[in-house]
Amino acid sequence: VRVAAFQLSVDDAEQPRDRIERVVERVSALAGEADLIVLPELWTIGAFNTHLLMSFAEATDGPFARQMAELARTTGAWLQAGSFPELHDGGVSNTALLFDPEGELRTSYRKIHLFGFDEGEATAVVPGDRVVTAETPLGPTGLSTCYDLRFPELYRIQCATGATTFLIPSGWPAARAEHWRLLCRARAVENQAFVVGCNAVGTHAGVTMCGYSVIVDAKGEVLAEADAEGEQVITAELDPEAVLQWRGDFPVLANRRLG
């Protein structure tokens, strides 16, 4: 399965609607080049631009979702469309969308762990309460978003319910770049699963993103990694059978005694 992570620039110098148009054009060019494409967290507005959440919030059947559905059909690939501000009866959530190559919304995930320590996202966003996995060409695939990466129990739950791949769109800041790089590999190693972490670059709300989008195999080997700066598409060939083979050869998960 050919996987692509699009590390795109999310910078306040570019208007969100211009960015959407540019990204659609760039991702469309990946048609035939990837079986699954992943975008970053809240890439339309910038993960730290919480003041823009209400202005760009839409339902999961709104214009943004319809545009992403069409993009999936155009590329003929599975599309993890990053996340967007989802407007619902309870408020606004930071919601990831996963489309199949026919443009059908297979599942959505509302970010559970909210960053900010009683500021920013932590006060402006309604947290999710559901752990989400979906069947993709990579097998059972867990969805999570950015700050979730710091909470290993989420990935253990996904692993325990069969997940062999984790897709993680992110808006991770440069100030903690090494945490991002370490934790992406840690989640892969401890769960014997593929990790596709798609981060942003650029600066918004005064916060600079760290880049380093990454694809990691189930043994923790980095198969592809983007630079700290600059827009970039990284790709790797992932064999779902390789995860099952490694879990069979080194059955550490069978030795769990807690949980």
Short mmCIF file of C-alpha atoms in Angstrom, two decimals:
data_model
loop_
_atom_site.label_atom_id
_atom_site.label_comp_id
_atom_site.label_asym_id
_atom_site.label_seq_id
_atom_site.Cartn_x
_atom_site.Cartn_y
_atom_site.Cartn_z
CA VAL A 1 0.00 0.00 0.00
CA ARG A 2 1.54 3.29 -1.11
CA VAL A 3 1.07 5.90 1.62
CA ALA A 4 1.68 9.65 1.25
CA ALA A 5 1.80 12.28 3.99
CA PHE A 6 1.51 15.86 2.75
CA GLN A 7 3.45 18.16 5.09
CA LEU A 8 1.92 21.43 4.03
CA SER A 9 2.61 25.03 4.97
CA VAL A 10 0.07 26.54 7.34
CA ASP A 11 1.08 30.17 7.63
CA ASP A 12 -0.93 33.27 8.47
CA ALA A 13 0.52 34.95 5.38
CA GLU A 14 -1.92 32.84 3.32
CA GLN A 15 -5.69 33.12 3.56
CA PRO A 16 -7.43 29.86 4.55
CA ARG A 17 -9.61 29.73 1.44
CA ASP A 18 -6.58 30.27 -0.78
CA ARG A 19 -4.82 27.46 1.07
CA ILE A 20 -7.72 25.08 0.52
CA GLU A 21 -7.68 25.81 -3.21
CA ARG A 22 -3.91 25.30 -3.37
CA VAL A 23 -4.00 22.06 -1.40
CA VAL A 24 -6.79 20.61 -3.52
CA GLU A 25 -4.72 21.29 -6.63
CA ARG A 26 -1.56 19.80 -5.10
CA VAL A 27 -3.26 16.70 -3.73
CA SER A 28 -5.10 16.15 -7.02
CA ALA A 29 -1.69 15.82 -8.64
CA LEU A 30 -1.07 12.74 -6.46
CA ALA A 31 -3.70 10.78 -8.40
CA GLY A 32 -2.22 7.38 -9.20
CA GLU A 33 0.77 8.05 -6.93
CA ALA A 34 -0.71 6.92 -3.60
CA ASP A 35 -3.31 4.55 -2.22
CA LEU A 36 -3.76 6.55 1.00
CA ILE A 37 -3.08 10.25 1.58
CA VAL A 38 -2.85 12.00 4.96
CA LEU A 39 -3.10 15.76 5.66
CA PRO A 40 -2.25 17.74 8.85
CA GLU A 41 -4.44 18.90 11.72
CA LEU A 42 -6.71 21.93 11.24
CA TRP A 43 -4.73 22.83 8.13
CA THR A 44 -7.44 25.12 6.80
CA ILE A 45 -7.06 27.65 9.63
CA GLY A 46 -4.00 26.60 11.64
CA ALA A 47 -4.13 24.47 14.78
CA PHE A 48 -3.33 27.41 17.08
CA ASN A 49 -5.75 29.89 15.48
CA THR A 50 -8.56 29.10 17.89
CA HIS A 51 -10.13 32.52 17.24
CA LEU A 52 -10.98 31.30 13.72
CA LEU A 53 -12.77 28.13 14.80
CA MET A 54 -16.32 29.50 14.72
CA SER A 55 -15.78 31.40 11.46
CA PHE A 56 -14.80 28.22 9.62
CA ALA A 57 -16.80 25.60 11.52
CA GLU A 58 -19.06 23.37 9.43
CA ALA A 59 -21.00 20.15 9.76
CA THR A 60 -19.54 16.87 8.52
CA ASP A 61 -21.73 17.15 5.44
CA GLY A 62 -20.82 20.79 4.78
CA PRO A 63 -18.81 22.39 1.95
CA PHE A 64 -15.39 21.36 3.29
CA ALA A 65 -16.36 17.70 3.68
CA ARG A 66 -17.93 17.68 0.21
CA GLN A 67 -14.75 19.18 -1.23
CA MET A 68 -12.63 16.53 0.49
CA ALA A 69 -14.97 13.79 -0.74
CA GLU A 70 -14.52 15.02 -4.29
CA LEU A 71 -10.75 15.17 -3.76
CA ALA A 72 -10.76 11.51 -2.70
CA ARG A 73 -12.67 10.62 -5.86
CA THR A 74 -10.28 12.69 -7.98
CA THR A 75 -7.19 10.98 -6.60
CA GLY A 76 -8.77 7.54 -6.45
CA ALA A 77 -7.16 7.15 -3.03
CA TRP A 78 -8.19 6.87 0.58
CA LEU A 79 -7.97 10.36 2.06
CA GLN A 80 -7.41 11.14 5.71
CA ALA A 81 -8.30 14.81 5.26
CA GLY A 82 -6.49 15.99 8.36
CA SER A 83 -8.94 17.61 10.75
CA PHE A 84 -11.30 20.57 10.56
CA PRO A 85 -13.56 22.58 12.93
CA GLU A 86 -16.77 20.55 13.08
CA LEU A 87 -19.92 22.44 14.06
CA HIS A 88 -22.47 20.31 15.90
CA ASP A 89 -25.21 20.71 18.50
CA GLY A 90 -22.72 20.63 21.37
CA GLY A 91 -20.35 23.25 19.94
CA VAL A 92 -17.18 22.88 17.84
CA SER A 93 -14.91 19.84 17.79
CA ASN A 94 -11.53 19.22 16.18
CA THR A 95 -12.65 16.44 13.86
CA ALA A 96 -10.71 14.15 11.52
CA LEU A 97 -12.39 12.76 8.40
CA LEU A 98 -11.54 9.58 6.51
CA PHE A 99 -12.85 9.10 2.96
CA ASP A 100 -12.60 6.08 0.69
CA PRO A 101 -11.65 6.33 -3.03
CA GLU A 102 -15.33 6.68 -3.97
CA GLY A 103 -15.62 9.76 -1.78
CA GLU A 104 -17.68 8.07 0.92
CA LEU A 105 -17.05 9.27 4.47
CA ARG A 106 -16.00 6.03 6.19
CA THR A 107 -15.58 7.49 9.66
CA SER A 108 -14.88 10.63 11.65
CA TYR A 109 -12.98 11.16 14.89
CA ARG A 110 -13.35 14.01 17.36
CA LYS A 111 -10.06 14.77 19.10
CA ILE A 112 -10.21 13.48 22.66
CA HIS A 113 -7.20 15.14 24.29
CA LEU A 114 -7.24 18.93 23.91
CA PHE A 115 -4.10 21.04 24.21
CA GLY A 116 -3.81 24.33 26.05
CA PHE A 117 -3.89 23.79 29.82
CA ASP A 118 -7.14 25.76 30.27
CA GLU A 119 -6.38 28.04 27.34
CA GLY A 120 -6.78 27.91 23.55
CA GLU A 121 -8.09 24.63 22.20
CA ALA A 122 -8.70 23.26 25.68
CA THR A 123 -11.41 25.88 26.28
CA ALA A 124 -12.68 26.50 22.75
CA VAL A 125 -13.19 22.91 21.57
CA VAL A 126 -15.58 20.17 22.67
CA PRO A 127 -13.58 16.95 23.24
CA GLY A 128 -14.54 13.68 21.65
CA ASP A 129 -15.44 10.64 23.71
CA ARG A 130 -15.08 7.81 21.19
CA VAL A 131 -12.03 5.76 20.21
CA VAL A 132 -12.17 5.25 16.44
CA THR A 133 -10.76 2.61 14.12
CA ALA A 134 -11.73 1.90 10.53
CA GLU A 135 -10.91 -0.76 7.98
CA THR A 136 -8.56 0.55 5.27
CA PRO A 137 -6.18 -1.12 2.78
CA LEU A 138 -3.69 -1.14 5.68
CA GLY A 139 -6.05 -3.21 7.82
CA PRO A 140 -7.73 -1.92 10.99
CA THR A 141 -6.59 1.70 11.25
CA GLY A 142 -6.76 3.94 14.31
CA LEU A 143 -7.44 7.67 14.07
CA SER A 144 -6.02 10.23 16.48
CA THR A 145 -4.87 13.85 16.35
CA CYS A 146 -1.72 15.67 17.50
CA TYR A 147 -1.81 16.05 21.33
CA ASP A 148 -3.42 12.59 21.52
CA LEU A 149 0.07 11.27 20.76
CA ARG A 150 1.09 11.97 24.37
CA PHE A 151 -1.50 9.53 25.72
CA PRO A 152 -0.38 5.96 25.01
CA GLU A 153 -3.51 4.39 26.45
CA LEU A 154 -5.51 5.61 23.45
CA TYR A 155 -3.25 3.68 21.08
CA ARG A 156 -3.24 0.63 23.33
CA ILE A 157 -7.03 0.56 23.19
CA GLN A 158 -6.91 0.81 19.41
CA CYS A 159 -4.26 -1.91 19.27
CA ALA A 160 -6.27 -4.15 21.59
CA THR A 161 -9.24 -3.86 19.23
CA GLY A 162 -7.11 -4.89 16.26
CA ALA A 163 -5.49 -1.73 14.89
CA THR A 164 -2.28 -2.30 12.93
CA THR A 165 -1.88 1.29 11.69
CA PHE A 166 -2.21 4.72 13.30
CA LEU A 167 -2.89 7.86 11.24
CA ILE A 168 -1.97 11.02 13.15
CA PRO A 169 -2.58 14.46 11.58
CA SER A 170 -0.89 17.15 13.62
CA GLY A 171 -0.06 20.79 14.18
CA TRP A 172 2.96 20.13 16.40
CA PRO A 173 5.14 23.13 17.36
CA ALA A 174 8.89 23.45 16.79
CA ALA A 175 9.46 24.07 20.50
CA ARG A 176 8.79 20.39 21.17
CA ALA A 177 9.94 18.84 17.91
CA GLU A 178 11.95 16.05 19.50
CA HIS A 179 8.92 14.95 21.51
CA TRP A 180 7.01 14.50 18.26
CA ARG A 181 9.79 12.48 16.66
CA LEU A 182 10.27 10.30 19.74
CA LEU A 183 6.60 9.64 20.41
CA CYS A 184 5.74 8.69 16.83
CA ARG A 185 8.37 5.97 17.01
CA ALA A 186 7.34 4.97 20.54
CA ARG A 187 3.70 4.45 19.53
CA ALA A 188 4.91 2.24 16.66
CA VAL A 189 7.30 0.18 18.79
CA GLU A 190 5.06 -0.41 21.79
CA ASN A 191 2.05 -1.41 19.65
CA GLN A 192 3.95 -3.10 16.81
CA ALA A 193 2.02 -0.95 14.35
CA PHE A 194 2.59 1.43 11.44
CA VAL A 195 2.51 5.13 12.30
CA VAL A 196 1.83 7.83 9.71
CA GLY A 197 2.32 11.21 11.36
CA CYS A 198 1.52 14.20 9.15
CA ASN A 199 2.56 17.56 10.58
CA ALA A 200 2.56 21.12 9.25
CA VAL A 201 5.27 23.71 8.67
CA GLY A 202 4.97 27.50 8.73
CA THR A 203 3.95 29.94 11.48
CA HIS A 204 0.45 30.85 12.61
CA ALA A 205 -0.77 32.59 15.76
CA GLY A 206 2.91 33.22 16.49
CA VAL A 207 3.65 29.48 16.76
CA THR A 208 6.09 27.82 14.37
CA MET A 209 5.36 24.25 13.34
CA CYS A 210 8.13 21.64 13.46
CA GLY A 211 7.53 19.60 10.29
CA TYR A 212 9.20 16.19 10.53
CA SER A 213 6.21 14.35 9.10
CA VAL A 214 7.07 10.69 9.36
CA ILE A 215 6.14 7.16 8.35
CA VAL A 216 7.32 4.48 10.80
CA ASP A 217 7.12 0.70 10.49
CA ALA A 218 6.02 -1.71 13.21
CA LYS A 219 9.60 -2.22 14.44
CA GLY A 220 10.10 1.53 14.90
CA GLU A 221 12.19 2.03 11.77
CA VAL A 222 11.66 5.39 10.09
CA LEU A 223 10.77 4.65 6.47
CA ALA A 224 10.36 8.29 5.41
CA GLU A 225 10.73 11.60 7.21
CA ALA A 226 10.24 15.16 6.01
CA ASP A 227 12.50 18.07 6.87
CA ALA A 228 11.87 20.50 9.72
CA GLU A 229 10.99 23.23 7.24
CA GLY A 230 9.36 23.38 3.85
CA GLU A 231 6.31 21.87 2.25
CA GLN A 232 6.93 18.28 1.25
CA VAL A 233 5.21 15.01 0.37
CA ILE A 234 6.75 11.86 1.85
CA THR A 235 5.81 8.37 0.71
CA ALA A 236 6.44 4.77 1.67
CA GLU A 237 5.26 1.31 0.66
CA LEU A 238 3.59 -0.44 3.60
CA ASP A 239 2.78 -4.15 3.62
CA PRO A 240 -0.04 -4.95 6.08
CA GLU A 241 1.23 -8.52 6.32
CA ALA A 242 4.54 -7.22 7.71
CA VAL A 243 2.81 -6.08 10.90
CA LEU A 244 1.21 -9.47 11.45
CA GLN A 245 4.52 -11.18 10.69
CA TRP A 246 6.39 -9.08 13.24
CA ARG A 247 3.72 -9.60 15.88
CA GLY A 248 4.03 -13.33 15.27
CA ASP A 249 7.83 -13.38 15.31
CA PHE A 250 8.09 -11.21 18.44
CA PRO A 251 4.79 -11.69 20.31
CA VAL A 252 5.35 -9.10 23.01
CA LEU A 253 1.70 -8.03 22.96
CA ALA A 254 0.71 -11.50 24.15
CA ASN A 255 2.67 -10.92 27.37
CA ARG A 256 0.59 -7.97 28.57
CA ARG A 257 -0.65 -8.50 32.12
CA LEU A 258 -2.43 -5.22 32.82
CA GLY A 259 -5.46 -3.78 31.08
#
